[in-house]
CSV table of C-alpha atoms and ligand atoms in Angstrom, one decimal:
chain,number,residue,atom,x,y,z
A,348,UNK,CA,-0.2,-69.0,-27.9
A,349,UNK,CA,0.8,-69.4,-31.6
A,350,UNK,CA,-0.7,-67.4,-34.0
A,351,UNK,CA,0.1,-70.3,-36.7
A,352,UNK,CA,-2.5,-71.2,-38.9
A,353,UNK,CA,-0.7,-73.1,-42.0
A,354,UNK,CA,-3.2,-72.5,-45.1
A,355,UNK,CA,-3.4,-75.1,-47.5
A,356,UNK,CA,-4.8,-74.6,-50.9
A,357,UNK,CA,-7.4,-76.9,-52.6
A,358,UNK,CA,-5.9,-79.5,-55.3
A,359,UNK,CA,-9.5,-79.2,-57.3
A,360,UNK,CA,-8.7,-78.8,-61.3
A,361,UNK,CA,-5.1,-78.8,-60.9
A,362,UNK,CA,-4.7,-79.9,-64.2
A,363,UNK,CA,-6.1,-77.1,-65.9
A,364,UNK,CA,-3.2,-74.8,-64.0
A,365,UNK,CA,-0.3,-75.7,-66.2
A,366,UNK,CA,-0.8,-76.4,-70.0
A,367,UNK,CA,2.2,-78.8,-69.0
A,368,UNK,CA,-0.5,-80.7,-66.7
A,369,UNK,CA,-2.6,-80.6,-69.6
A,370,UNK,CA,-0.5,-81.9,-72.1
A,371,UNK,CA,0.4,-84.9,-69.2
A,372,UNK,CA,-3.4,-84.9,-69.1
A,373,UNK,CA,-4.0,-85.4,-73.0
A,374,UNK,CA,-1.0,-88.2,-73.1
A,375,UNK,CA,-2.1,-90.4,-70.4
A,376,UNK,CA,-5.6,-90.6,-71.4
A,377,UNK,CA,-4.7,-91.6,-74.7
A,378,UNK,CA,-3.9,-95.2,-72.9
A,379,UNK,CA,-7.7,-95.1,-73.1
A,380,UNK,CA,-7.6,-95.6,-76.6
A,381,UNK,CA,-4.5,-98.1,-76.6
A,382,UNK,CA,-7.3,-99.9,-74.2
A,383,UNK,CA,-9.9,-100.0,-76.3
A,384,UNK,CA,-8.3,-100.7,-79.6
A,385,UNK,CA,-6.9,-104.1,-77.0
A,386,UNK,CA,-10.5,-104.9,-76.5
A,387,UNK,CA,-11.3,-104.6,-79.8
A,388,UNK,CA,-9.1,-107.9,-81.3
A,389,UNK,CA,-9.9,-109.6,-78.0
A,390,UNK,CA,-13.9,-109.6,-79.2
A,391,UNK,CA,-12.2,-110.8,-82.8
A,392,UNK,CA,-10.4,-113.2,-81.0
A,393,UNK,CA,-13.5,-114.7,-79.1
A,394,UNK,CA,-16.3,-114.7,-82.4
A,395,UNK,CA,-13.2,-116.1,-84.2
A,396,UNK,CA,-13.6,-119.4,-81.0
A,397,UNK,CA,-17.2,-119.0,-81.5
A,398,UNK,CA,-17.4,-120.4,-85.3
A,399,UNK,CA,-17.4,-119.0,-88.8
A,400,UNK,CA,-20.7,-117.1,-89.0
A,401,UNK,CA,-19.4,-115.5,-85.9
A,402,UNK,CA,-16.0,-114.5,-87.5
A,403,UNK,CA,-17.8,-113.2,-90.4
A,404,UNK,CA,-20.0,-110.8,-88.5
A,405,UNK,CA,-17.3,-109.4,-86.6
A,406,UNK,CA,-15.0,-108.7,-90.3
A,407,UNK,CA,-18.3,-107.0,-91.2
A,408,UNK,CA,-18.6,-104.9,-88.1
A,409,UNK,CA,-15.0,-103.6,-88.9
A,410,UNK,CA,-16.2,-102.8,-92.4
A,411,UNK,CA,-19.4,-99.9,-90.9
A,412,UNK,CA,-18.3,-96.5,-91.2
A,413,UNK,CA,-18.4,-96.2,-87.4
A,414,UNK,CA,-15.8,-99.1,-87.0
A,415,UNK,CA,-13.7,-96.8,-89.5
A,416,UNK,CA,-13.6,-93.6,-88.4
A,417,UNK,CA,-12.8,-95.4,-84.4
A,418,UNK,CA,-9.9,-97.2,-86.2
A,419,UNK,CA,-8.6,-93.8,-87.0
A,420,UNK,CA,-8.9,-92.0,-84.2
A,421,UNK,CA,-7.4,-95.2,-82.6
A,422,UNK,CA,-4.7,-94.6,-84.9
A,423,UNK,CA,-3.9,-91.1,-84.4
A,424,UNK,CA,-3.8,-91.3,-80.4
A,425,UNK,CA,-1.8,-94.4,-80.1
A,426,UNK,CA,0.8,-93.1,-82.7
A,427,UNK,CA,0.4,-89.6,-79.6
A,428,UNK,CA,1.0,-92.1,-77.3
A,429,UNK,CA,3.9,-93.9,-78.3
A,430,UNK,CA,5.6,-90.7,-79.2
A,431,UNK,CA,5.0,-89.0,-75.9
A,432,UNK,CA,6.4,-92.2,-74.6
A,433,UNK,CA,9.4,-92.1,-75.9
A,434,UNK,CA,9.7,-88.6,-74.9
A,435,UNK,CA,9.5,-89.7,-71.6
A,436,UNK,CA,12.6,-91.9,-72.1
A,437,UNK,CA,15.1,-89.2,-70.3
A,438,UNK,CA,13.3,-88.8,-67.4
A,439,UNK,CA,12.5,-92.7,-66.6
A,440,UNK,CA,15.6,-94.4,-68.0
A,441,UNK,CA,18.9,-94.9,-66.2
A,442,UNK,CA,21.5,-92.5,-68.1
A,443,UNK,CA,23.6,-94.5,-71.0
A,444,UNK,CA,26.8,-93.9,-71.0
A,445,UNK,CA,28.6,-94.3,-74.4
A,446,UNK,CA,32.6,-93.8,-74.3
A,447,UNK,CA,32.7,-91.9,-70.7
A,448,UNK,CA,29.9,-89.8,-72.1
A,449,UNK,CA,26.2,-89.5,-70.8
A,450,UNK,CA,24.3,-90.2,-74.3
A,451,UNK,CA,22.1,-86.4,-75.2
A,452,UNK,CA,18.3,-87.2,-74.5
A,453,UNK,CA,17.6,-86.4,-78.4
A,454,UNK,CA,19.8,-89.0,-79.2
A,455,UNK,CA,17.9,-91.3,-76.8
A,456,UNK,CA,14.1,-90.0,-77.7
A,457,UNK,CA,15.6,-90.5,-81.4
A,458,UNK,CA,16.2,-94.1,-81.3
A,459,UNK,CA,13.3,-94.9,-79.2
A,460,UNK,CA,11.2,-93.2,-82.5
A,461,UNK,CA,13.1,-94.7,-84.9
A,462,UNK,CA,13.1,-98.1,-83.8
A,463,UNK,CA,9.2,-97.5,-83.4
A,464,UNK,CA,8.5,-96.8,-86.5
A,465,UNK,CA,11.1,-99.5,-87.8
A,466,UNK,CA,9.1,-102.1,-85.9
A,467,UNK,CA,5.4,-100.7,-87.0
A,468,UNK,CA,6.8,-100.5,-91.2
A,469,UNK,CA,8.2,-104.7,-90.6
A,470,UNK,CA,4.7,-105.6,-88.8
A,471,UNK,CA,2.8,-104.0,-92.0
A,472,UNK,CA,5.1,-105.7,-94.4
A,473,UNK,CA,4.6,-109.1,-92.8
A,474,UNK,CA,1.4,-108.7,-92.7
A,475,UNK,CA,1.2,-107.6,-96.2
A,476,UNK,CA,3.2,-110.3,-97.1
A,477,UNK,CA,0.7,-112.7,-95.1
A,478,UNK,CA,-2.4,-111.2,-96.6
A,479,UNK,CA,-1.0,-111.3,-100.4
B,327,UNK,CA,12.2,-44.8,-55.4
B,328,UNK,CA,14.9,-42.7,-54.6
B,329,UNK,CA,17.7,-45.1,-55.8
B,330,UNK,CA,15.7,-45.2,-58.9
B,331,UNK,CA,15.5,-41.8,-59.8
B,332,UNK,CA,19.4,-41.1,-58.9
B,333,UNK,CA,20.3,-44.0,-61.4
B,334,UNK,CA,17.8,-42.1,-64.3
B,335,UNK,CA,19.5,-38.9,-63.6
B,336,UNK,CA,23.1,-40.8,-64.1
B,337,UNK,CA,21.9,-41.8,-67.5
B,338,UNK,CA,21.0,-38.3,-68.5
B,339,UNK,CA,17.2,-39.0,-68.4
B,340,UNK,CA,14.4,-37.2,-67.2
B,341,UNK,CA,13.9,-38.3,-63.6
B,342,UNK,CA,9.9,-39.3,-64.1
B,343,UNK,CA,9.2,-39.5,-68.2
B,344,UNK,CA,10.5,-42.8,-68.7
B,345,UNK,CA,9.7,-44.5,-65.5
B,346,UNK,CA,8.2,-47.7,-66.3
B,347,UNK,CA,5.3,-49.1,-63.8
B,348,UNK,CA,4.6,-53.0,-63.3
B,349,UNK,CA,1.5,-54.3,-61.9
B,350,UNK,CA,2.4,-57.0,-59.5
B,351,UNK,CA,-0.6,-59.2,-57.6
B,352,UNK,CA,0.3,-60.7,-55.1
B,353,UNK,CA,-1.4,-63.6,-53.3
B,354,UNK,CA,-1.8,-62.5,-49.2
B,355,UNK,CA,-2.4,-64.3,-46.3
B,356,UNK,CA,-2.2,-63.1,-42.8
B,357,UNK,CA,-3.2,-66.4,-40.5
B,358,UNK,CA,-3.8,-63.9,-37.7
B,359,UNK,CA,-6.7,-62.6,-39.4
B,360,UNK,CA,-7.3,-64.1,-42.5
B,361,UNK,CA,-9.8,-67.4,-43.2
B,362,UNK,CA,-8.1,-67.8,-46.2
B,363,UNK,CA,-5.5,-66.1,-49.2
B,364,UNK,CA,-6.8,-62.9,-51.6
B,365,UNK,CA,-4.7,-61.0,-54.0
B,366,UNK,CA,-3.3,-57.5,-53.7
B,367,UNK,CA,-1.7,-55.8,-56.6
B,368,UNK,CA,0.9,-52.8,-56.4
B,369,UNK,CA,1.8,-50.7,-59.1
B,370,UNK,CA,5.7,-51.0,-59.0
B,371,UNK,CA,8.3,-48.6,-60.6
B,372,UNK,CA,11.0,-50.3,-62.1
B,373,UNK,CA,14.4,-50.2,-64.2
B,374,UNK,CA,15.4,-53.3,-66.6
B,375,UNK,CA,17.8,-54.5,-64.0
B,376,UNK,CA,14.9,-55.3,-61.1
B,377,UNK,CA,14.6,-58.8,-60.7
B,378,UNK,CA,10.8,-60.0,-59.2
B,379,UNK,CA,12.3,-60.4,-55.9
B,380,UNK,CA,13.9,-56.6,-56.1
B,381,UNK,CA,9.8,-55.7,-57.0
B,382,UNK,CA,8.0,-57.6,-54.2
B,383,UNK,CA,11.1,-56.1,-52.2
B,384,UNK,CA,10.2,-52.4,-53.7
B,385,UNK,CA,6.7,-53.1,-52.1
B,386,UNK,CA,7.8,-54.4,-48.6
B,387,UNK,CA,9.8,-50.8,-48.6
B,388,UNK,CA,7.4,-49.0,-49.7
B,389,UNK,CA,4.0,-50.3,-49.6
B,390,UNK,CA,3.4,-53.1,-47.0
B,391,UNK,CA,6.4,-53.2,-44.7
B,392,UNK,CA,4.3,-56.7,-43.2
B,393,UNK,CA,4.9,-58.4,-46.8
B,394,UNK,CA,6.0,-61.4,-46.0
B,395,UNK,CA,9.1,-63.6,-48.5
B,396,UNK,CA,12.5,-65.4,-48.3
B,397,UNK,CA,15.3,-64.1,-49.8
B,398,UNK,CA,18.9,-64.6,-49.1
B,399,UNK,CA,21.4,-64.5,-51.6
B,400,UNK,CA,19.7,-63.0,-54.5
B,401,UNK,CA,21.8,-64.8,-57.0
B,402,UNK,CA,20.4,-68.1,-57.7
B,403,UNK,CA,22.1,-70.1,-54.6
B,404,UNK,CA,20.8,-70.2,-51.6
B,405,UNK,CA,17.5,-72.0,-52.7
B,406,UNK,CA,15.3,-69.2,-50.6
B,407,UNK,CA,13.2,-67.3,-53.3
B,408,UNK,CA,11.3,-69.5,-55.1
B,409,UNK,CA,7.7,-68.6,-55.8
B,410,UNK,CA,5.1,-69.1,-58.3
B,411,UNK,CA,5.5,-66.7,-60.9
B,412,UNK,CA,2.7,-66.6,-63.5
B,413,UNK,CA,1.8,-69.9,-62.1
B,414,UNK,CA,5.1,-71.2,-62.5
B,415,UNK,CA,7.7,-72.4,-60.0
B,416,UNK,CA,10.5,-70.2,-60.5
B,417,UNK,CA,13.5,-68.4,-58.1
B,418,UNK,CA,12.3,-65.2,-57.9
B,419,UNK,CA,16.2,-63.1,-57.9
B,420,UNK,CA,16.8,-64.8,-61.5
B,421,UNK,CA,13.6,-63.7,-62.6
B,422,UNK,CA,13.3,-60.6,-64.4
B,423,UNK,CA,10.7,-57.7,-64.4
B,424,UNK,CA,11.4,-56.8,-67.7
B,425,UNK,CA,10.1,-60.3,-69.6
B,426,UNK,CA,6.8,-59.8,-68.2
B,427,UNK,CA,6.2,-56.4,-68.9
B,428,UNK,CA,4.0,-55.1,-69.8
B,429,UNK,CA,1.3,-57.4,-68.5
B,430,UNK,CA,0.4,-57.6,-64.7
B,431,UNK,CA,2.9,-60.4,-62.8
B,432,UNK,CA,1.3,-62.8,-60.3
B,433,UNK,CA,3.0,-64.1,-57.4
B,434,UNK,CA,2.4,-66.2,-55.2
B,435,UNK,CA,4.0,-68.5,-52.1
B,436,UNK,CA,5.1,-72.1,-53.9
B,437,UNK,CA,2.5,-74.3,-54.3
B,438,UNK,CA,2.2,-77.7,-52.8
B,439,UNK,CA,2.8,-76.0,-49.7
B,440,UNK,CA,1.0,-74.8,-46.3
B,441,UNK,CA,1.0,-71.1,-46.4
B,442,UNK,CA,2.6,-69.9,-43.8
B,443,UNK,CA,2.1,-65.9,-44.2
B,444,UNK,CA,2.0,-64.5,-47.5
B,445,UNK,CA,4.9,-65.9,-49.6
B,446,UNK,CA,6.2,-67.8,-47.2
B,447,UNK,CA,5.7,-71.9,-46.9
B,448,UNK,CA,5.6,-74.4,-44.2
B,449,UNK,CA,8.9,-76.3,-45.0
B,450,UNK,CA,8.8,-78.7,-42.2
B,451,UNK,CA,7.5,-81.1,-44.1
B,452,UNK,CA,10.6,-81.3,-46.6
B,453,UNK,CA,12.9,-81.2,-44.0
B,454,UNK,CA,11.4,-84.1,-42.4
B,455,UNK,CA,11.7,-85.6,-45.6
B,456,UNK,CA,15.7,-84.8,-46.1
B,457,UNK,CA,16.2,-86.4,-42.6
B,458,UNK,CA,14.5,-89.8,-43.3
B,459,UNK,CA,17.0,-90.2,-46.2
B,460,UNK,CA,20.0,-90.8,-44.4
B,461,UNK,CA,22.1,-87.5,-46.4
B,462,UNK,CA,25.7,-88.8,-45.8
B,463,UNK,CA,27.9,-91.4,-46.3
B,464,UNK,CA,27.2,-94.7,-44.1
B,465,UNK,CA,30.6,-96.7,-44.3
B,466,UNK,CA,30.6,-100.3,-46.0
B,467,UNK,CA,32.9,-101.4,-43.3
B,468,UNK,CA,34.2,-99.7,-40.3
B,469,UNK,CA,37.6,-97.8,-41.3
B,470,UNK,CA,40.4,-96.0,-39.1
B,471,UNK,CA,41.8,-93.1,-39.4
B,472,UNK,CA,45.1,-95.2,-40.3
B,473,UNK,CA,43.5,-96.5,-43.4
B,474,UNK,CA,43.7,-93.1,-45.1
B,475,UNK,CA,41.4,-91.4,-47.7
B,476,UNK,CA,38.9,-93.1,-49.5
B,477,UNK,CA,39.5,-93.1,-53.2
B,478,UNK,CA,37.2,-92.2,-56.0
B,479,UNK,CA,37.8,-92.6,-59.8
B,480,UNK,CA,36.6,-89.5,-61.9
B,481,UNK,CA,34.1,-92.0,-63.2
B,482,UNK,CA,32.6,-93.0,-59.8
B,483,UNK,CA,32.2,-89.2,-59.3
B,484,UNK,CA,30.5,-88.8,-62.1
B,485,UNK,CA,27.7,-91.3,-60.6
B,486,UNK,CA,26.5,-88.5,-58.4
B,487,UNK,CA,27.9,-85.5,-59.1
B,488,UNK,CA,25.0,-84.2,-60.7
B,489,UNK,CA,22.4,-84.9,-57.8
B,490,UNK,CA,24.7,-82.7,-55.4
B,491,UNK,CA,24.1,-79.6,-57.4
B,492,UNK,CA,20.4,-79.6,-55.6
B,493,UNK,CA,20.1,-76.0,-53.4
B,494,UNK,CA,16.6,-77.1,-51.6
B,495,UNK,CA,15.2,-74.7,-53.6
B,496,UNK,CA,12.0,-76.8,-53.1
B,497,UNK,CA,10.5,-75.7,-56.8
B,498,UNK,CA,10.6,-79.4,-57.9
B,499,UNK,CA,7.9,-80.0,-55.4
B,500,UNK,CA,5.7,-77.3,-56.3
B,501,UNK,CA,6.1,-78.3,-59.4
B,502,UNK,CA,4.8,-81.7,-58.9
B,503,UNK,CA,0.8,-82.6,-58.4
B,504,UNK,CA,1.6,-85.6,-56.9
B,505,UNK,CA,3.1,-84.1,-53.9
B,506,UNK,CA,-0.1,-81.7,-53.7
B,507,UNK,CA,-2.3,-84.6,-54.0
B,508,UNK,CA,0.1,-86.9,-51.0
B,509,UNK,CA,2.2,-84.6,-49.2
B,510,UNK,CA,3.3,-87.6,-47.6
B,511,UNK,CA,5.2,-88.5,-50.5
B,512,UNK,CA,9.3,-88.0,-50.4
B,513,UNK,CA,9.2,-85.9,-53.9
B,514,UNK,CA,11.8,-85.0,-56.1
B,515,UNK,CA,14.2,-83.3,-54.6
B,516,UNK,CA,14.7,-85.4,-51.6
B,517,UNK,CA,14.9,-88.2,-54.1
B,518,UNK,CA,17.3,-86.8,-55.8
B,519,UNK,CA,19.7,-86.8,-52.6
B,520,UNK,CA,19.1,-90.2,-52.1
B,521,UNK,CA,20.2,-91.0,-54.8
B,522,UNK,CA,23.3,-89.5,-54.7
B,523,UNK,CA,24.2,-91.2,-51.8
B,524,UNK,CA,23.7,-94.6,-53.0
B,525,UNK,CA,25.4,-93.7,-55.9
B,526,UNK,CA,28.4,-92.8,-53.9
B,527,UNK,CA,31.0,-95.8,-54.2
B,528,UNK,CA,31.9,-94.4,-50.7
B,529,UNK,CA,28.3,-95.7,-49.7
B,530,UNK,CA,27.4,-98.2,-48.6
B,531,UNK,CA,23.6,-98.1,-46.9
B,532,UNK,CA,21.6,-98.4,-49.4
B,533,UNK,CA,19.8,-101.4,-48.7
B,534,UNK,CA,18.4,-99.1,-45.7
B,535,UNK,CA,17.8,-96.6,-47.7
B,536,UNK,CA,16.3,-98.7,-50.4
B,537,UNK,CA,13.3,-99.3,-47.8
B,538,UNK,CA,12.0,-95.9,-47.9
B,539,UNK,CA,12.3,-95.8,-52.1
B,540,UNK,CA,10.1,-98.5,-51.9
B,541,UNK,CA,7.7,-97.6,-49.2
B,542,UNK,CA,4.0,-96.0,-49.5
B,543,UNK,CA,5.6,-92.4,-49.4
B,544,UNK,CA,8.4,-93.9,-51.6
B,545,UNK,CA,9.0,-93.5,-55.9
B,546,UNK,CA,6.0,-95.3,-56.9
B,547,UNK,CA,4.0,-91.8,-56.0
B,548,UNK,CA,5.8,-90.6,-59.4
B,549,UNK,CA,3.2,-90.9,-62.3
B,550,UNK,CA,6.0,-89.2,-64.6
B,551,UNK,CA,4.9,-85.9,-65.0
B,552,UNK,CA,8.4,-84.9,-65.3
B,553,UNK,CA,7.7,-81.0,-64.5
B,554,UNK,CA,10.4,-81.3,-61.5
B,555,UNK,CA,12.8,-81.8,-63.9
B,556,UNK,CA,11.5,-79.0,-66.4
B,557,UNK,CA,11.4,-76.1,-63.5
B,558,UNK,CA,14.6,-77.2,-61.5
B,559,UNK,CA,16.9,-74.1,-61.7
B,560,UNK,CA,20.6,-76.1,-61.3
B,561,UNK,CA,19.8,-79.1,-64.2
B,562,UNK,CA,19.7,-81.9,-61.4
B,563,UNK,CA,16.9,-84.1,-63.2
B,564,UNK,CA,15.5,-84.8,-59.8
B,565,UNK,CA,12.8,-86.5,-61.7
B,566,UNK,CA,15.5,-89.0,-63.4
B,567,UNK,CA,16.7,-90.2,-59.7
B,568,UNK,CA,12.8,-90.6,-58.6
B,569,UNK,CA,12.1,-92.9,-61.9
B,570,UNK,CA,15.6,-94.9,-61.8
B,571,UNK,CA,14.6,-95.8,-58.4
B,572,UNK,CA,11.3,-97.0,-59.5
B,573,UNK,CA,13.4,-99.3,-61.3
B,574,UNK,CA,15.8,-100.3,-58.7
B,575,UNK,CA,12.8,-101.0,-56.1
B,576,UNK,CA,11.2,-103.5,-58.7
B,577,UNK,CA,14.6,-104.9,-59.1
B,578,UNK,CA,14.8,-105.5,-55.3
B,579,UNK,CA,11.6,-106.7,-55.4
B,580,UNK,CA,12.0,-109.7,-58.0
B,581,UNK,CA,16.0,-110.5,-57.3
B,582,UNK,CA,14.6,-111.2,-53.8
B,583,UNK,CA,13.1,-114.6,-54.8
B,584,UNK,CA,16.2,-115.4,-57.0
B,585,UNK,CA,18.2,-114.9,-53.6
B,586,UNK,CA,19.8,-118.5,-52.6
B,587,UNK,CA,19.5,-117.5,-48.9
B,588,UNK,CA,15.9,-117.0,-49.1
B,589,UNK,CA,15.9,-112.9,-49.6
B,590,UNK,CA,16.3,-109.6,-47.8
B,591,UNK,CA,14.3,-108.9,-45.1
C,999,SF4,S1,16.2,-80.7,-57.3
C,999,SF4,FE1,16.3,-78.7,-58.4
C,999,SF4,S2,14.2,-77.8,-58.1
C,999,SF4,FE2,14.4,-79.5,-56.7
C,999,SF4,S3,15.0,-78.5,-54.7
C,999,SF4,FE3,16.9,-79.2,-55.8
C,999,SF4,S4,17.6,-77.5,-57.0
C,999,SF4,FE4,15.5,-77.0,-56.4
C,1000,FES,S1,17.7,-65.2,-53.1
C,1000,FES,FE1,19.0,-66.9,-53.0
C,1000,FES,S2,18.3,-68.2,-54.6
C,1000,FES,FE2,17.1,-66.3,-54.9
């Protein structure tokens, strides 16, 4: 009779194993913010439909010091999150090849920051633009 | 210990002043009698040359001759000493005693795996796994012997070549939680071989081999953790070839309903 008896270890808190799980951990649950900032216009977007007096109450909600302080923390993880995601860029892109050569994955997580931040400073200028 | 104390003398030192002792603690499991794993540590004599597998070794000899580990090559080839060292996937024989001490190692058989006894995994799994991805080249077109050689540009080579450096070493998937949490899932590794095959201008299966990329076990298991990657000891980026394929199964997917004879089945 075999005396096999293959063990297999619980997956509980596996997270909390690595601090490389729990840096994965921290990242992806910052979506979670990039969710709720979302539902945040959306609301704007629907007293906006629902008339002026509506509108107005919403602009004054995002005035409370609550609405502030959630707007920053917004802002901090969604700038995490977008630069974890382009971190990610080596591992989930196909490889570029410039002139024969595969293209270094600093070069690649570079441009993915730069042209982040590029797009974020035009967005604020035309909005600063609009709003002037 | 005897080897040990010869080298000292060699150097001109005092056989026993300088020895240096490691504790190791190991993870044991004996499925005859055990309901489940504990640790056991040794205290483990030890020169700066001793890799972790020499010092699991050192307590097989001297110790517990019914320790249980793989070990074959003990220079980083053969794929048969991985373990988790400190928690972390690593090959034991390129691991070194020295850059622990002089805190207490832990080590312990891979994890993602059934424990076989002691250090030692259930594979079978994986090699299941290797076999369900077709690992050689399926011709485009019947050829004869007459037809010669295939040829291969140095730039079709450099599709794959990269994704044939993989030993089996296995530490990819003990690296990754989604293989803990689905063990039906084809991983990185086995991904990675895949890959290399349909990269291969030689290839030509890998609309049958695309099935299985994107089946339930298939790439979409990935949630990008990218640790395979991180602990892989020969650089094959088995987690690019899992998320590449991710891409190439959605491409499938969509080009499918652009097909003017009505799609693959
Ligand atoms: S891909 Fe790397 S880590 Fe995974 S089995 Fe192959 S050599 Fe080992
Ligand atoms: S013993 Fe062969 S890889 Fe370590």
């Amino acid at each position: 009779m075999s005396k096999r008896r293959p063990y297999v270890r619980p997956m509980g808190g596996w997270w909390k194993k690595n601090p490389f799980y729990v840096e994965y951990m921290v990242h992806e649950s910052t979506a979670l913010f990039v969710a709720a900032y979302a539902i945040t216009l959306l609301v704007g977007l629907v007293r906006l439909g629902q008339g002026e007096a509506a509108w107005n109450g919403w602009l004054e909600a995002m005035k409370s010091p609550l609405s502030i302080v959630a707007h920053l923390a917004f802002l901090v993880a969604i700038a995490y999150h977008a630069f974890t995601w382009f971190k990610l860029f080596p591992l989930t892109m196909p490889p570029i090849i410039v002139n024969g050569k595969k293209l270094e994955p600093e070069v690649v997580v570079g441009s993915g920051w730069t042209a982040a931040i590029l797009a974020a400073l035009a967005l604020l200028g035309i909005v600063w633009r609009i709003a002037a | 210990m005897v080897p040990l104390v010869k080298r000292q003398t060699r150097k001109g030192k005092h056989p026993m002043s300088e020895q240096k002792i490691i504790e190791i603690e190991v993870l044991r499991y004996k499925p005859e009698s055990d309901q489940a794993p504990h640790s056991e540590v040794y205290k483990v004599p030890f020169t700066d040359d001793m890799s972790v597998l020499q010092g699991v070794q050192y307590i097989k000899d001297n110790f517990d001759g019914s320790l249980t580990f793989r070990w074959s090559c003990r220079m980083a080839i053969c794929g048969s000493c991985g373990m988790m060292i400190n928690g972390i996937p690593k090959l034991s024989c390129e691991s070194f005693l020295r850059d622990y001490y002089p805190n207490r190692i832990t080590v312990e058989a891979l994890a993602n795996f059934p424990i076989e006894k002691d250090l030692v995994v259930d594979l079978s799994g994986f090699i299941e796994k290797l076999e369900a991805i077709q690992p050689y080249i399926i011709p485009k077109e019947p050829r004869t012997l007459e037809q010669g050689e295939y040829i291969q540009t140095p730039e079709q080579f450099s599709q794959y070549i990269q994704f044939t450096s993989c030993i089996n070493c296995t530490l990819c998937y003990a690296a990754c939680p989604q293989v803990g949490l689905n063990p039906d899932f084809i991983g990185p590794a086995a991904m990675a071989l895949l890959h290399r095959y349909n990269m291969d201008s030689r290839d030509g299966g890998q609309a049958q081999r695309m099935e299985l990329v994107a089946s339930e076990e298939g790439v979409y298991n990935c949630s990008a953790v990218g640790y395979c990657s991180e602990v892989c000891p020969k650089h094959v980026d088995p987690g690019n070839a899992v998320n590449v394929n991710k891409i190439n199964a959605a491409k499938d997917y969509f080009l499918r309903f652009l097909s003017p004879k009505g799609g693959a089945q």
